[in-house]
Each structure stands twice: as C-alpha cells, then as structure tokens.
Amino acid sequence: KAGVTQTPRYLIKTRGQQVTLSCSPISGHRSVSWYQQTPGQGLQFLFEYFSETQRNKGNFPGRFSGRQFSNSRSEMNVSTLELGDSALYLCASNRAGGRDTGELFFGEGSRLTVL
Amino acid sequence: AQKVTQAQTEISVVEKEDVTLDCVYETRDTTYYLFWYKQPPSGELVFLIRRNSFDEQNEISGRYSWNFQKSTSSFNFTITASQVVDSAVYFCALSYYGQNFVFGPGTRLSVLP
C-alpha cells in the first residue's frame, strides 16, 4: 500500500514569489491535513480537507490556502512568500469520517527555503 | 482549548538505558484520542500508538510501553533498553472526533553508543 506522497521534496524560492505543494494521500483516505514545522514553532496545523471541503483551519494568514480534488489529492499554496515561511510542510492523510479518530499518516514533507 | 505539553525538550541517554518521555494534555472533552509519533532525521512522522480516553490500560510493544493516566492527564512513553536507532524527535498529540490534531512541542531523544 503506497504511503503519502509529497512533491516536491525540496524547493528554494525568493521573497514575494508563490509556491504550490502537492500531496497524494493513501488510497481510500479522504481526509488530508497540512502542517508547518519550524524549529521555533514546532508542528502547527494549517488546514484539513475532507471530501473536497475545508473542514478545519489553523491560525495562518490568508496567504496560505489549499484545496482538495475529487481523487482526494490536495495542494497547498503560499503566496507572497516571506522569509518566515521557510519550513518543512507536512501532509497527512487519515481515513477519518466518523467519530473514530484514526491515526494520521504523514508524508516525508516538502522543505521550503525562502531567500 | 486543547493543549499538549512535553516538558522535556531534549534528553540524552547512553545505549541500553531506559528512558521515559513525558506528555501532559489538557482538554474539556470526555472523548478524545492520544497519540505518539516518532520523527527520525528523514522528516516523516511515524505513528507509534493511539489510545482513546476510555481505555486506560497500559500497553507494551516490544521495548516500548505507554502509561495513560486520566487522573493526571498524562500519557507517558517509556523505551526500555534504548538503542541508537531510537534517536529521534518524539511527539505526543491529542485529537477528538476526527478533528484537527494538536501536537506537543516534541522531545528530542539522543541515544549515545
């Protein structure tokens, strides 16, 4: 069973640019979550999508956005990049749907460096 | 509000020592789930265990064991006879009804040969 796949694994951008990160969840998983991980702030929740709808959102500015497609694949976009956006962006999928919280399965992350 | 605290930022032990990683959580919900994840240098978080709030039984899996105590809102993780391969950052997390997870700040464990 293939795991969560994130692309690209590494990327370098300059301030003001935008970036799009992609995530393919485990087959059959309908929930996809995104997290930002930095040394100073730890793991911070960005948003969660379930059946193409944003179900939860963390406390990030509007420059951070995402979407989910009908095949459950998800993308997140960061516009007008700032130096502080340099981080490891982790995607996780979950078989969720009902009251039972399944565990999150994480990808290896996309490491973004903003210069 | 939900919160997870891992007071130990970094721990160093010598191989074969036992080590306990502490996790204290806060929630007003009566039904919730607790998790432990391991993040090796490669970056991917690896699921270790899930426990729901109604199951306070301790669990042992090989060299790993978990102690869940609702009375103290703690879910501690012990590695027995640690090995160098156990070196990683360990995260405790809390969730309820499939909603977004709240992660603790992590504990970096270094196991020295």
Coordinates of N, CA, C and O in Angstrom, one line a residue, chain A:
Chain A
K1 N 0.8 -1.2 0.0 CA 0.0 0.0 0.0 C 0.9 1.2 0.0 O 1.7 1.4 0.9
A2 N 0.7 2.1 -1.0 CA 1.6 3.2 -1.1 C 1.3 4.2 0.0 O 0.1 4.4 0.5
G3 N 2.3 4.9 0.5 CA 2.1 5.9 1.6 C 1.7 7.2 1.0 O 1.4 7.4 -0.1
V4 N 1.8 8.2 1.9 CA 1.5 9.6 1.5 C 2.7 10.1 0.7 O 3.9 10.0 1.2
T5 N 2.4 10.7 -0.4 CA 3.5 11.2 -1.3 C 3.4 12.7 -1.4 O 2.3 13.2 -1.7
Q6 N 4.5 13.4 -1.2 CA 4.5 14.8 -1.3 C 5.6 15.2 -2.3 O 6.7 14.7 -2.4
T7 N 5.2 16.2 -3.1 CA 6.1 16.8 -4.1 C 6.0 18.3 -4.1 O 4.9 18.8 -3.9
P8 N 7.1 19.0 -4.4 CA 8.4 18.5 -4.4 C 9.0 18.2 -3.0 O 8.4 18.7 -2.1
R9 N 10.1 17.6 -2.9 CA 10.7 17.3 -1.6 C 11.4 18.5 -1.1 O 11.4 18.8 0.1
Y10 N 12.1 19.2 -2.0 CA 12.9 20.4 -1.7 C 12.6 21.5 -2.7 O 12.5 21.2 -3.9
L11 N 12.6 22.7 -2.2 CA 12.5 23.8 -3.2 C 13.0 25.1 -2.5 O 12.9 25.3 -1.3
I12 N 13.5 25.9 -3.4 CA 14.0 27.2 -2.9 C 13.3 28.3 -3.7 O 13.2 28.2 -4.9
K13 N 12.8 29.3 -3.0 CA 12.1 30.4 -3.6 C 12.6 31.7 -3.0 O 13.4 31.7 -2.0
T14 N 12.3 32.8 -3.7 CA 12.7 34.1 -3.1 C 11.4 34.8 -2.6 O 10.3 34.5 -3.0
R15 N 11.7 35.8 -1.8 CA 10.6 36.6 -1.2 C 9.7 37.1 -2.3 O 10.1 37.6 -3.3
G16 N 8.4 37.1 -2.0 CA 7.4 37.6 -3.0 C 6.9 36.6 -3.9 O 5.8 36.9 -4.5
Q17 N 7.6 35.5 -4.1 CA 7.1 34.5 -5.0 C 6.0 33.7 -4.4 O 5.7 33.9 -3.2
Q18 N 5.4 32.8 -5.2 CA 4.4 31.9 -4.6 C 4.9 30.5 -4.9 O 5.7 30.2 -5.7
V19 N 4.3 29.6 -4.1 CA 4.7 28.2 -4.2 C 3.4 27.3 -4.1 O 2.5 27.6 -3.3
T20 N 3.4 26.2 -4.8 CA 2.4 25.2 -4.7 C 3.0 23.9 -4.3 O 3.9 23.4 -5.0
L21 N 2.5 23.2 -3.3 CA 2.9 21.9 -2.8 C 1.8 20.9 -3.1 O 0.6 21.2 -2.9
S22 N 2.2 19.7 -3.4 CA 1.2 18.7 -3.7 C 1.3 17.5 -2.7 O 2.4 17.2 -2.2
C23 N 0.2 16.9 -2.5 CA 0.1 15.7 -1.6 C -0.9 14.7 -2.2 O -2.0 15.0 -2.4
S24 N -0.4 13.5 -2.3 CA -1.3 12.4 -2.6 C -1.5 11.5 -1.4 O -0.5 10.9 -0.9
P25 N -2.7 11.4 -0.9 CA -2.9 10.6 0.3 C -2.9 9.1 0.0 O -2.8 8.7 -1.2
I26 N -2.9 8.3 1.1 CA -3.1 6.9 0.9 C -4.4 6.6 0.3 O -5.4 7.2 0.6
S27 N -4.4 5.6 -0.6 CA -5.6 5.2 -1.3 C -6.7 4.9 -0.3 O -6.6 4.2 0.6
G28 N -7.9 5.6 -0.5 CA -9.0 5.3 0.4 C -9.2 6.3 1.5 O -10.2 6.4 2.1
H29 N -8.1 7.1 1.7 CA -8.2 8.1 2.7 C -8.8 9.4 2.1 O -8.4 9.9 1.1
R30 N -9.8 9.9 2.8 CA -10.5 11.1 2.3 C -10.1 12.4 3.0 O -10.5 13.5 2.5
S31 N -9.4 12.3 4.1 CA -9.0 13.5 4.8 C -7.5 13.7 4.6 O -6.7 12.8 4.7
V32 N -7.2 15.0 4.3 CA -5.9 15.4 4.1 C -5.6 16.7 5.0 O -6.4 17.6 4.9
S33 N -4.6 16.6 5.8 CA -4.2 17.8 6.6 C -2.8 18.2 6.2 O -2.0 17.5 5.8
W34 N -2.6 19.5 6.5 CA -1.3 20.1 6.3 C -0.8 20.7 7.5 O -1.6 21.4 8.3
Y35 N 0.5 20.6 7.8 CA 1.2 21.1 8.9 C 2.4 21.8 8.5 O 3.1 21.4 7.6
Q36 N 2.7 22.9 9.2 CA 4.0 23.6 9.1 C 4.9 23.3 10.2 O 4.5 23.4 11.4
Q37 N 6.1 22.9 10.0 CA 7.0 22.6 11.1 C 8.3 23.5 11.0 O 9.0 23.5 10.0
T38 N 8.5 24.2 12.0 CA 9.7 25.1 12.1 C 10.4 24.8 13.5 O 9.7 24.4 14.4
P39 N 11.7 25.1 13.6 CA 12.4 24.8 14.8 C 11.8 25.7 16.0 O 11.7 25.2 17.1
G40 N 11.3 26.8 15.7 CA 10.8 27.7 16.8 C 9.4 27.5 17.2 O 9.0 27.6 18.3
Q41 N 8.5 27.1 16.2 CA 7.1 27.0 16.5 C 6.6 25.5 16.5 O 5.5 25.3 16.8
G42 N 7.5 24.6 16.2 CA 7.0 23.2 16.2 C 6.1 22.9 15.1 O 6.1 23.5 14.0
L43 N 5.2 21.9 15.4 CA 4.2 21.5 14.4 C 3.0 22.3 14.5 O 2.3 22.3 15.5
Q44 N 2.6 23.1 13.5 CA 1.4 23.9 13.5 C 0.5 23.5 12.4 O 0.9 23.3 11.3
F45 N -0.8 23.3 12.8 CA -1.8 22.9 11.9 C -2.2 24.0 11.0 O -2.5 25.2 11.4
L46 N -2.2 23.7 9.7 CA -2.6 24.7 8.7 C -4.1 24.6 8.3 O -4.9 25.5 8.5
F47 N -4.5 23.4 7.8 CA -5.9 23.2 7.4 C -6.1 21.7 7.1 O -5.1 21.0 6.9
E48 N -7.3 21.3 7.1 CA -7.7 20.0 6.8 C -8.8 20.0 5.8 O -9.7 20.8 5.8
Y49 N -8.7 19.1 4.8 CA -9.7 18.9 3.8 C -10.3 17.5 3.9 O -9.6 16.5 4.1
F50 N -11.6 17.5 3.7 CA -12.3 16.2 3.7 C -13.4 16.3 2.6 O -14.2 17.2 2.6
S51 N -13.3 15.3 1.7 CA -14.3 15.3 0.5 C -14.3 16.7 -0.1 O -15.4 17.2 -0.4
E52 N -13.2 17.2 -0.5 CA -13.0 18.5 -1.2 C -13.5 19.7 -0.5 O -13.5 20.8 -1.1
T53 N -13.8 19.6 0.8 CA -14.2 20.8 1.6 C -13.2 21.0 2.7 O -12.8 20.1 3.4
Q54 N -12.9 22.3 3.0 CA -12.1 22.6 4.1 C -12.9 22.4 5.4 O -13.8 23.1 5.6
R55 N -12.4 21.5 6.2 CA -13.2 21.2 7.4 C -12.7 21.9 8.6 O -13.4 22.2 9.5
N56 N -11.4 22.1 8.7 CA -10.8 22.9 9.8 C -9.7 23.7 9.3 O -9.0 23.5 8.2
K57 N -9.4 24.8 10.0 CA -8.4 25.7 9.6 C -7.6 26.2 10.8 O -8.2 26.5 11.8
G58 N -6.3 26.3 10.6 CA -5.5 26.8 11.7 C -5.4 28.3 11.6 O -6.0 29.0 10.8
N59 N -4.5 28.8 12.5 CA -4.4 30.3 12.6 C -3.2 30.8 11.7 O -2.2 31.2 12.2
F60 N -3.4 30.8 10.4 CA -2.4 31.3 9.5 C -3.1 32.3 8.6 O -4.3 32.3 8.4
P61 N -2.2 33.3 8.1 CA -2.8 34.3 7.3 C -3.4 33.8 6.0 O -3.1 32.7 5.5
G62 N -4.1 34.6 5.3 CA -4.8 34.2 4.1 C -3.9 33.9 2.9 O -4.3 33.3 1.9
R63 N -2.6 34.2 3.1 CA -1.6 33.8 2.0 C -1.5 32.3 1.9 O -1.0 31.8 0.9
F64 N -1.9 31.6 2.9 CA -1.8 30.2 2.9 C -3.2 29.7 2.5 O -4.2 30.0 3.2
S65 N -3.3 28.9 1.5 CA -4.5 28.3 1.0 C -4.3 26.9 0.5 O -3.2 26.5 0.3
G66 N -5.4 26.2 0.4 CA -5.3 24.9 -0.1 C -6.6 24.4 -0.8 O -7.6 25.2 -0.9
R67 N -6.5 23.3 -1.4 CA -7.7 22.7 -2.0 C -7.6 21.2 -2.1 O -6.4 20.7 -2.0
Q68 N -8.7 20.5 -2.3 CA -8.6 19.1 -2.4 C -9.4 18.7 -3.6 O -10.5 19.3 -3.9
F69 N -8.9 17.8 -4.4 CA -9.6 17.3 -5.6 C -10.5 16.1 -5.4 O -10.4 15.5 -4.3
S70 N -11.2 15.8 -6.4 CA -12.2 14.7 -6.2 C -11.5 13.3 -5.9 O -12.1 12.4 -5.4
N71 N -10.2 13.2 -6.3 CA -9.5 12.0 -6.1 C -8.7 12.0 -4.7 O -7.9 11.2 -4.4
S72 N -9.1 13.0 -3.9 CA -8.5 13.3 -2.6 C -7.1 13.9 -2.6 O -6.6 14.3 -1.5
R73 N -6.5 14.0 -3.7 CA -5.2 14.7 -3.8 C -5.4 16.1 -3.3 O -6.5 16.7 -3.6
S74 N -4.4 16.7 -2.7 CA -4.5 18.0 -2.2 C -3.3 18.9 -2.6 O -2.2 18.3 -2.8
E75 N -3.5 20.1 -2.7 CA -2.5 21.1 -2.9 C -2.6 22.2 -1.9 O -3.7 22.5 -1.4
M76 N -1.5 22.7 -1.5 CA -1.5 24.0 -0.7 C -0.6 25.0 -1.4 O 0.3 24.7 -2.1
N77 N -1.0 26.2 -1.3 CA -0.4 27.3 -2.0 C 0.0 28.4 -0.9 O -0.8 28.7 0.0
V78 N 1.2 28.9 -1.1 CA 1.6 30.1 -0.3 C 1.9 31.2 -1.2 O 2.8 31.0 -2.1
S79 N 1.3 32.3 -1.1 CA 1.5 33.5 -2.0 C 2.4 34.5 -1.3 O 2.5 34.5 0.0
T80 N 3.0 35.3 -2.0 CA 3.8 36.4 -1.5 C 4.7 35.9 -0.3 O 4.6 36.3 0.8
L81 N 5.6 35.0 -0.7 CA 6.4 34.3 0.3 C 7.2 35.3 1.2 O 7.8 36.3 0.6
E82 N 7.4 35.0 2.4 CA 8.2 35.7 3.4 C 9.3 34.8 3.9 O 9.1 33.6 3.8
L83 N 10.3 35.4 4.4 CA 11.4 34.6 4.9 C 10.9 33.6 6.0 O 11.4 32.5 6.1
G84 N 10.0 34.0 6.8 CA 9.5 33.2 7.9 C 8.7 32.0 7.4 O 8.3 31.2 8.2
D85 N 8.4 31.9 6.1 CA 7.7 30.8 5.6 C 8.6 29.6 5.4 O 8.1 28.5 5.0
S86 N 9.9 29.8 5.5 CA 10.8 28.7 5.4 C 10.5 27.6 6.4 O 10.5 27.9 7.6
A87 N 10.2 26.4 6.0 CA 9.8 25.4 6.9 C 9.7 24.1 6.2 O 9.8 24.0 5.0
L88 N 9.4 23.1 7.0 CA 9.1 21.8 6.5 C 7.5 21.7 6.5 O 6.9 21.8 7.5
Y89 N 6.9 21.5 5.3 CA 5.5 21.4 5.2 C 5.1 19.9 5.1 O 5.5 19.2 4.1
L90 N 4.4 19.5 6.1 CA 4.0 18.0 6.1 C 2.5 17.8 5.8 O 1.7 18.6 6.3
C91 N 2.3 16.8 5.0 CA 0.9 16.5 4.7 C 0.6 15.1 5.4 O 1.5 14.3 5.5
A92 N -0.6 15.0 5.8 CA -1.0 13.8 6.5 C -2.4 13.3 6.0 O -3.2 14.2 5.8
S93 N -2.6 12.1 5.8 CA -3.9 11.6 5.4 C -4.5 10.7 6.5 O -3.7 10.2 7.4
N94 N -5.8 10.6 6.5 CA -6.5 10.0 7.6 C -7.7 9.3 7.0 O -8.4 9.9 6.1
R95 N -8.1 8.2 7.5 CA -9.2 7.5 6.9 C -10.5 8.1 7.5 O -11.6 7.6 7.1
A96 N -10.4 9.0 8.4 CA -11.5 9.7 9.1 C -12.8 9.8 8.4 O -12.9 9.6 7.2
G97 N -13.8 10.1 9.1 CA -15.1 10.3 8.5 C -16.1 10.3 9.6 O -17.0 11.1 9.6
G98 N -16.0 9.4 10.5 CA -16.9 9.3 11.6 C -16.4 9.8 12.9 O -15.5 10.7 12.9
R99 N -16.9 9.3 14.0 CA -16.5 9.7 15.3 C -15.1 9.2 15.7 O -14.5 9.7 16.5
D100 N -14.7 8.1 15.1 CA -13.5 7.4 15.5 C -12.3 8.2 14.8 O -12.3 8.3 13.6
T101 N -11.4 8.6 15.6 CA -10.2 9.3 15.0 C -9.2 8.3 14.7 O -8.5 7.7 15.6
G102 N -9.0 8.1 13.5 CA -7.9 7.2 13.0 C -6.6 8.0 13.1 O -6.5 9.2 13.3
E103 N -5.5 7.3 13.1 CA -4.2 8.0 13.2 C -3.9 8.7 11.9 O -4.4 8.3 10.8
L104 N -3.0 9.7 11.9 CA -2.5 10.4 10.8 C -1.4 9.6 10.2 O -0.5 9.1 10.9
F105 N -1.3 9.6 8.9 CA -0.2 9.0 8.2 C 0.5 10.1 7.4 O -0.1 10.8 6.6
F106 N 1.8 10.4 7.7 CA 2.5 11.5 7.2 C 3.3 11.2 6.0 O 3.9 10.1 5.9
G107 N 3.5 12.2 5.1 CA 4.5 12.1 4.1 C 5.8 12.6 4.6 O 5.9 12.9 5.8
E108 N 6.8 12.5 3.7 CA 8.1 12.9 4.1 C 8.3 14.5 4.1 O 9.3 14.9 4.6
G109 N 7.3 15.2 3.6 CA 7.4 16.6 3.7 C 8.0 17.3 2.5 O 8.8 16.7 1.7
S110 N 7.7 18.6 2.4 CA 8.3 19.4 1.4 C 9.1 20.5 2.1 O 8.5 21.3 2.9
R111 N 10.4 20.5 1.9 CA 11.2 21.5 2.7 C 11.3 22.8 1.8 O 12.0 22.7 0.8
L112 N 10.8 23.8 2.3 CA 10.8 25.1 1.5 C 11.8 26.1 2.2 O 11.7 26.3 3.4
T113 N 12.6 26.6 1.4 CA 13.6 27.6 1.8 C 13.2 28.9 1.0 O 13.2 28.9 -0.2
V114 N 13.0 30.0 1.8 CA 12.7 31.3 1.1 C 13.9 32.2 1.3 O 14.4 32.4 2.5
L115 N 14.5 32.7 0.2 CA 15.7 33.5 0.3 C 15.3 35.0 0.1 O 14.3 35.3 -0.6

